[in-house]
XYZ file of N, CA and C in Angstrom:
426
model
N 146.077 72.675 98.636
C 145.224 71.548 98.962
C 145.350 70.491 97.803
N 145.612 69.245 98.168
C 145.747 68.203 97.171
C 144.391 67.509 96.753
N 144.385 66.728 95.759
C 143.127 66.146 95.265
C 142.529 65.277 96.375
N 143.399 64.547 97.081
C 142.810 63.635 98.098
C 142.164 64.382 99.253
N 142.655 65.516 99.649
C 142.055 66.302 100.769
C 140.739 66.953 100.164
N 140.778 67.291 98.900
C 139.502 67.842 98.339
C 138.387 66.773 98.214
N 138.772 65.541 97.854
C 137.792 64.513 97.874
C 137.368 64.219 99.279
N 138.179 64.259 100.259
C 137.791 64.105 101.583
C 136.787 65.062 102.062
N 137.014 66.323 101.694
C 136.126 67.463 101.943
C 134.747 67.203 101.275
N 134.699 66.683 100.108
C 133.468 66.437 99.384
C 132.691 65.288 100.158
N 133.374 64.274 100.538
C 132.850 63.207 101.363
C 132.224 63.753 102.670
N 133.005 64.481 103.339
C 132.545 65.043 104.618
C 131.306 65.928 104.593
N 131.315 66.754 103.319
C 130.160 67.602 103.188
C 128.878 66.876 102.780
N 129.023 65.756 102.061
C 127.801 64.937 101.667
C 127.396 64.281 103.068
N 128.270 63.797 103.821
C 127.845 63.286 105.072
C 127.172 64.213 105.932
N 127.678 65.410 106.030
C 126.979 66.512 106.846
C 125.641 66.756 106.346
N 125.465 66.974 105.097
C 124.203 67.282 104.425
C 123.157 66.184 104.656
N 123.569 64.982 104.772
C 122.635 63.927 105.053
C 122.500 63.381 106.441
N 123.397 63.698 107.269
C 123.329 63.158 108.631
C 123.412 64.135 109.698
N 123.900 65.386 109.286
C 124.154 66.638 110.203
C 125.254 66.263 111.195
N 126.110 65.294 110.800
C 127.334 64.994 111.505
C 128.486 65.899 111.012
N 129.154 66.570 111.893
C 130.209 67.450 111.658
C 131.496 66.619 111.294
N 132.379 67.267 110.555
C 133.723 66.544 110.244
C 134.413 66.102 111.540
N 134.225 66.913 112.609
C 134.884 66.567 113.856
C 134.309 65.272 114.481
N 133.001 65.005 114.180
C 132.435 63.749 114.629
C 133.000 62.558 113.853
N 133.159 62.635 112.530
C 133.694 61.631 111.743
C 135.201 61.365 112.007
N 135.942 62.474 112.204
C 137.300 62.351 112.471
C 137.614 61.987 114.029
N 136.713 62.151 114.836
C 136.880 62.024 116.282
C 136.849 60.595 116.740
N 136.756 60.443 118.027
C 136.910 59.081 118.785
C 135.531 58.498 119.079
N 134.472 59.333 119.152
C 133.268 58.816 119.536
C 132.696 57.644 118.770
N 132.018 56.666 119.349
C 131.713 55.431 118.735
C 130.146 55.217 118.782
N 129.416 56.288 118.720
C 127.858 56.105 118.685
C 127.534 55.574 117.312
N 126.483 54.724 117.254
C 126.145 54.034 116.075
C 126.014 54.978 114.837
N 125.274 56.139 114.989
C 125.021 57.025 113.877
C 126.313 57.647 113.379
N 127.335 57.786 114.272
C 128.645 58.234 113.845
C 129.454 57.210 113.184
N 129.457 55.977 113.718
C 130.260 54.883 113.262
C 129.943 54.495 111.781
N 128.618 54.469 111.519
C 128.286 53.968 110.075
C 128.591 55.022 109.039
N 128.460 56.334 109.490
C 128.765 57.410 108.564
C 130.287 57.504 108.487
N 131.044 57.185 109.436
C 132.528 57.172 109.403
C 133.010 56.161 108.423
N 132.279 54.912 108.603
C 132.583 53.700 107.747
C 132.425 54.069 106.207
N 131.340 54.715 106.030
C 130.925 55.110 104.700
C 132.061 56.163 104.111
N 132.497 57.004 104.988
C 133.517 57.998 104.582
C 134.872 57.365 104.244
N 135.196 56.413 105.180
C 136.505 55.740 105.011
C 136.465 54.915 103.755
N 135.418 54.113 103.580
C 135.318 53.277 102.339
C 135.331 54.107 101.097
N 134.533 55.184 101.047
C 134.513 56.021 99.858
C 135.841 56.688 99.574
N 136.516 57.124 100.591
C 137.817 57.763 100.441
C 138.794 56.821 99.751
N 138.875 55.545 100.286
C 139.819 54.589 99.780
C 139.358 54.277 98.291
N 138.044 54.079 98.080
C 137.555 53.740 96.702
C 137.999 54.757 95.653
N 137.831 56.032 96.095
C 138.017 57.142 95.062
C 139.377 57.520 95.009
N 140.149 57.505 96.124
C 141.636 58.003 96.124
C 142.612 56.906 95.810
N 142.127 55.631 95.990
C 143.031 54.429 95.730
C 144.250 54.576 96.522
N 144.103 54.948 97.804
C 145.297 55.054 98.705
C 145.530 53.718 99.421
N 146.611 53.649 100.081
C 146.946 52.434 100.861
C 146.073 52.458 102.112
N 146.003 51.203 102.770
C 145.251 51.108 103.951
C 145.747 52.170 105.001
N 147.084 52.243 105.106
C 147.719 53.136 106.064
C 147.363 54.546 105.831
N 147.388 54.970 104.535
C 147.173 56.369 104.215
C 145.699 56.700 104.339
N 144.856 55.741 104.062
C 143.339 55.966 104.208
C 143.133 56.114 105.624
N 143.655 55.252 106.558
C 143.432 55.273 107.953
C 143.963 56.653 108.570
N 145.075 57.040 108.114
C 145.653 58.283 108.620
C 144.763 59.446 108.302
N 144.147 59.392 107.070
C 143.355 60.547 106.737
C 142.129 60.787 107.633
N 141.741 59.688 108.346
C 140.581 59.699 109.222
C 140.949 59.491 110.727
N 142.236 59.660 111.007
C 142.743 59.523 112.378
C 142.565 58.101 112.897
N 142.722 57.153 112.004
C 142.570 55.680 112.329
C 143.837 54.944 111.844
N 144.014 53.652 112.166
C 145.117 52.863 111.589
C 144.534 51.981 110.501
N 145.405 51.180 109.909
C 145.164 50.400 108.733
C 144.053 49.269 109.065
N 144.181 48.784 110.343
C 143.233 47.708 110.655
C 141.799 48.132 110.755
N 141.598 49.396 111.023
C 140.223 49.958 110.988
C 139.737 50.029 109.508
N 140.560 50.287 108.618
C 140.109 50.321 107.175
C 139.826 48.905 106.694
N 140.574 47.893 107.161
C 140.285 46.505 106.839
C 138.901 46.125 107.409
N 138.689 46.570 108.614
C 137.311 46.214 109.265
C 136.208 46.956 108.463
N 136.456 48.176 108.160
C 135.408 48.903 107.401
C 135.093 48.276 106.025
N 136.067 47.807 105.315
C 135.845 47.057 104.120
C 135.023 45.810 104.293
N 135.203 45.133 105.422
C 134.322 43.943 105.728
C 132.936 44.371 106.050
N 132.730 45.447 106.811
C 131.438 45.898 107.073
C 130.630 46.335 105.841
N 131.332 47.017 104.849
C 130.666 47.532 103.650
C 130.273 46.219 102.810
N 131.134 45.185 102.833
C 130.720 43.992 102.124
C 129.505 43.410 102.662
N 129.375 43.476 104.040
C 128.168 42.975 104.691
C 126.947 43.864 104.288
N 127.196 45.123 104.202
C 126.069 45.998 103.761
C 125.594 45.570 102.308
N 126.571 45.209 101.496
C 126.231 44.984 100.106
C 125.579 43.509 100.012
N 126.020 42.644 100.908
C 125.491 41.393 100.931
C 123.993 41.266 101.406
N 123.632 42.154 102.338
C 122.372 42.228 102.867
C 121.787 43.604 102.690
N 121.414 44.016 101.454
C 121.038 45.449 101.188
C 119.800 45.802 101.879
N 118.826 44.887 102.060
C 117.517 45.242 102.824
C 117.686 45.728 104.226
N 118.806 45.218 104.789
C 119.090 45.607 106.195
C 119.941 46.933 106.337
N 120.519 47.328 105.295
C 121.430 48.457 105.276
C 121.027 49.460 104.212
N 119.844 49.748 104.136
C 119.454 50.672 102.992
C 120.008 52.011 103.169
N 119.951 52.571 104.401
C 120.421 53.931 104.698
C 121.880 54.061 104.461
N 122.659 52.962 104.819
C 124.127 53.080 104.600
C 124.461 53.021 103.119
N 123.742 52.232 102.445
C 124.028 51.979 101.043
C 123.571 53.245 100.192
N 122.603 53.898 100.587
C 122.167 55.174 99.963
C 123.204 56.261 100.226
N 123.740 56.278 101.417
C 124.741 57.299 101.673
C 126.037 57.073 100.882
N 126.443 55.770 100.668
C 127.579 55.391 99.839
C 127.342 55.894 98.459
N 126.046 55.668 97.875
C 125.723 56.011 96.519
C 125.785 57.544 96.372
N 125.276 58.293 97.438
C 125.289 59.795 97.385
C 126.750 60.294 97.327
N 127.624 59.641 98.124
C 128.997 60.074 98.099
C 129.669 59.767 96.727
N 129.313 58.572 96.199
C 129.917 58.289 94.814
C 129.472 59.279 93.781
N 128.247 59.601 93.782
C 127.787 60.608 92.812
C 128.419 61.915 92.995
N 128.500 62.332 94.324
C 129.156 63.633 94.641
C 130.572 63.717 94.201
N 131.291 62.615 94.436
C 132.784 62.721 94.000
C 132.854 62.649 92.524
N 132.017 61.866 91.854
C 132.045 61.907 90.350
C 131.691 63.239 89.781
N 130.697 63.854 90.381
C 130.221 65.165 89.953
C 131.307 66.215 90.207
N 131.874 66.184 91.426
C 132.954 67.079 91.797
C 134.123 67.020 90.853
N 134.514 65.770 90.457
C 135.620 65.621 89.481
C 135.281 66.301 88.156
N 133.994 66.342 87.869
C 133.447 66.962 86.659
C 133.367 68.534 86.716
N 133.132 68.924 87.956
C 132.933 70.419 88.129
C 134.191 71.056 88.739
N 135.225 70.322 89.124
C 136.418 70.883 89.702
C 136.095 71.393 91.104
N 136.562 72.672 91.295
C 136.375 73.228 92.622
C 134.989 73.868 92.978
N 134.159 73.770 92.068
C 132.774 74.325 92.257
C 131.974 73.301 93.124
N 132.248 73.232 94.363
C 131.543 72.226 95.244
C 130.150 72.538 95.364
N 129.672 73.780 95.370
C 128.266 74.020 95.481
C 127.501 73.546 94.215
N 128.047 73.746 93.042
C 127.508 73.164 91.803
C 127.447 71.679 91.873
N 128.518 71.091 92.431
C 128.622 69.662 92.640
C 127.437 69.119 93.486
N 127.266 69.845 94.631
C 126.223 69.360 95.646
C 124.851 69.616 95.019
N 124.598 70.729 94.337
C 123.268 70.964 93.693
C 123.004 69.886 92.647
N 123.946 69.555 91.868
C 123.702 68.511 90.818
C 123.440 67.157 91.544
N 124.063 66.881 92.645
C 123.856 65.715 93.385
C 122.477 65.751 93.970
N 121.978 66.816 94.477
C 120.741 66.901 95.016
C 119.578 66.542 94.036
N 119.839 67.039 92.779
C 118.823 66.721 91.723
C 118.811 65.155 91.442
N 120.046 64.499 91.397
C 120.093 63.087 91.129
C 119.460 62.368 92.262
N 119.638 62.747 93.497
C 119.161 62.043 94.583
C 117.612 62.115 94.669
N 117.013 63.187 94.205
C 115.607 63.159 94.147
C 115.073 62.021 93.201
N 115.773 61.941 92.152
C 115.522 60.780 91.148
C 115.571 59.444 91.932
N 116.699 59.268 92.674
C 116.890 58.014 93.347
C 115.840 57.814 94.449
N 115.492 58.816 95.156
C 114.412 58.726 96.072
C 113.093 58.359 95.564
N 112.672 58.988 94.476
C 111.490 58.633 93.822
C 111.510 57.248 93.324
N 112.624 56.727 92.835
C 112.738 55.370 92.390
C 112.558 54.336 93.569
N 113.260 54.692 94.699
C 113.115 53.823 95.900
C 111.640 53.842 96.400
N 110.974 54.975 96.364
C 109.567 55.034 96.841
C 108.676 54.160 95.896
N 108.921 54.245 94.634
C 108.211 53.449 93.626
C 108.386 51.949 93.890
N 109.686 51.528 94.104
C 110.026 50.182 94.369
C 109.213 49.768 95.585
N 109.176 50.498 96.643
C 108.511 50.103 97.916
C 107.016 50.064 97.621
N 106.479 50.990 96.894
C 104.959 50.924 96.601
C 104.694 49.673 95.803
N 105.462 49.423 94.755
C 105.208 48.279 93.925
C 105.266 46.972 94.753
N 106.257 46.919 95.617
C 106.396 45.698 96.524
C 105.240 45.525 97.441
N 104.756 46.626 98.005
C 103.579 46.546 98.797
C 102.360 46.067 98.074
N 102.240 46.592 96.832
C 101.042 46.216 96.003
C 101.092 44.822 95.644
N 102.285 44.246 95.289
C 102.449 42.872 94.918
C 102.016 41.932 96.149
N 102.443 42.354 97.293
C 102.119 41.570 98.490
C 100.651 41.534 98.787
N 99.919 42.605 98.473
C 98.460 42.654 98.748
C 97.774 41.782 97.748
N 98.272 41.536 96.509
C 97.564 40.833 95.522
C 97.821 39.304 95.634
N 98.826 38.884 96.472
C 99.134 37.543 96.585
C 98.047 36.813 97.498
N 97.561 35.633 97.152
C 96.537 34.943 97.938
C 96.929 34.637 99.302
């Protein structure tokens, strides 16, 4: 198994843990919204971390290069309007952390995902605090 397929496995496991979508869903043809955005996150993360060509990235997910171009445009839209794409951006962040931790832990994927789980609790607490502070500020405005 090469590093690219190992990173793909990490990405698919993070997606499964967060969305309950199987690898077959991500790699398959179905185009339901919940599958599409998770697939887009997987494709974007794979290309980002593996630095493969558009063609190779598409091939890894049973797609062609034009799909990867479209995905990159969609992710730019997520980043441009973060309030509308919170769930998508959080998934991208989880995948980024998992890949970074995986590279530090090597083949110990369970250790990787456990470390990721701890970091995500911190992120979740931060997001809840941000939301609470925002609501409190809105209440105090005249």
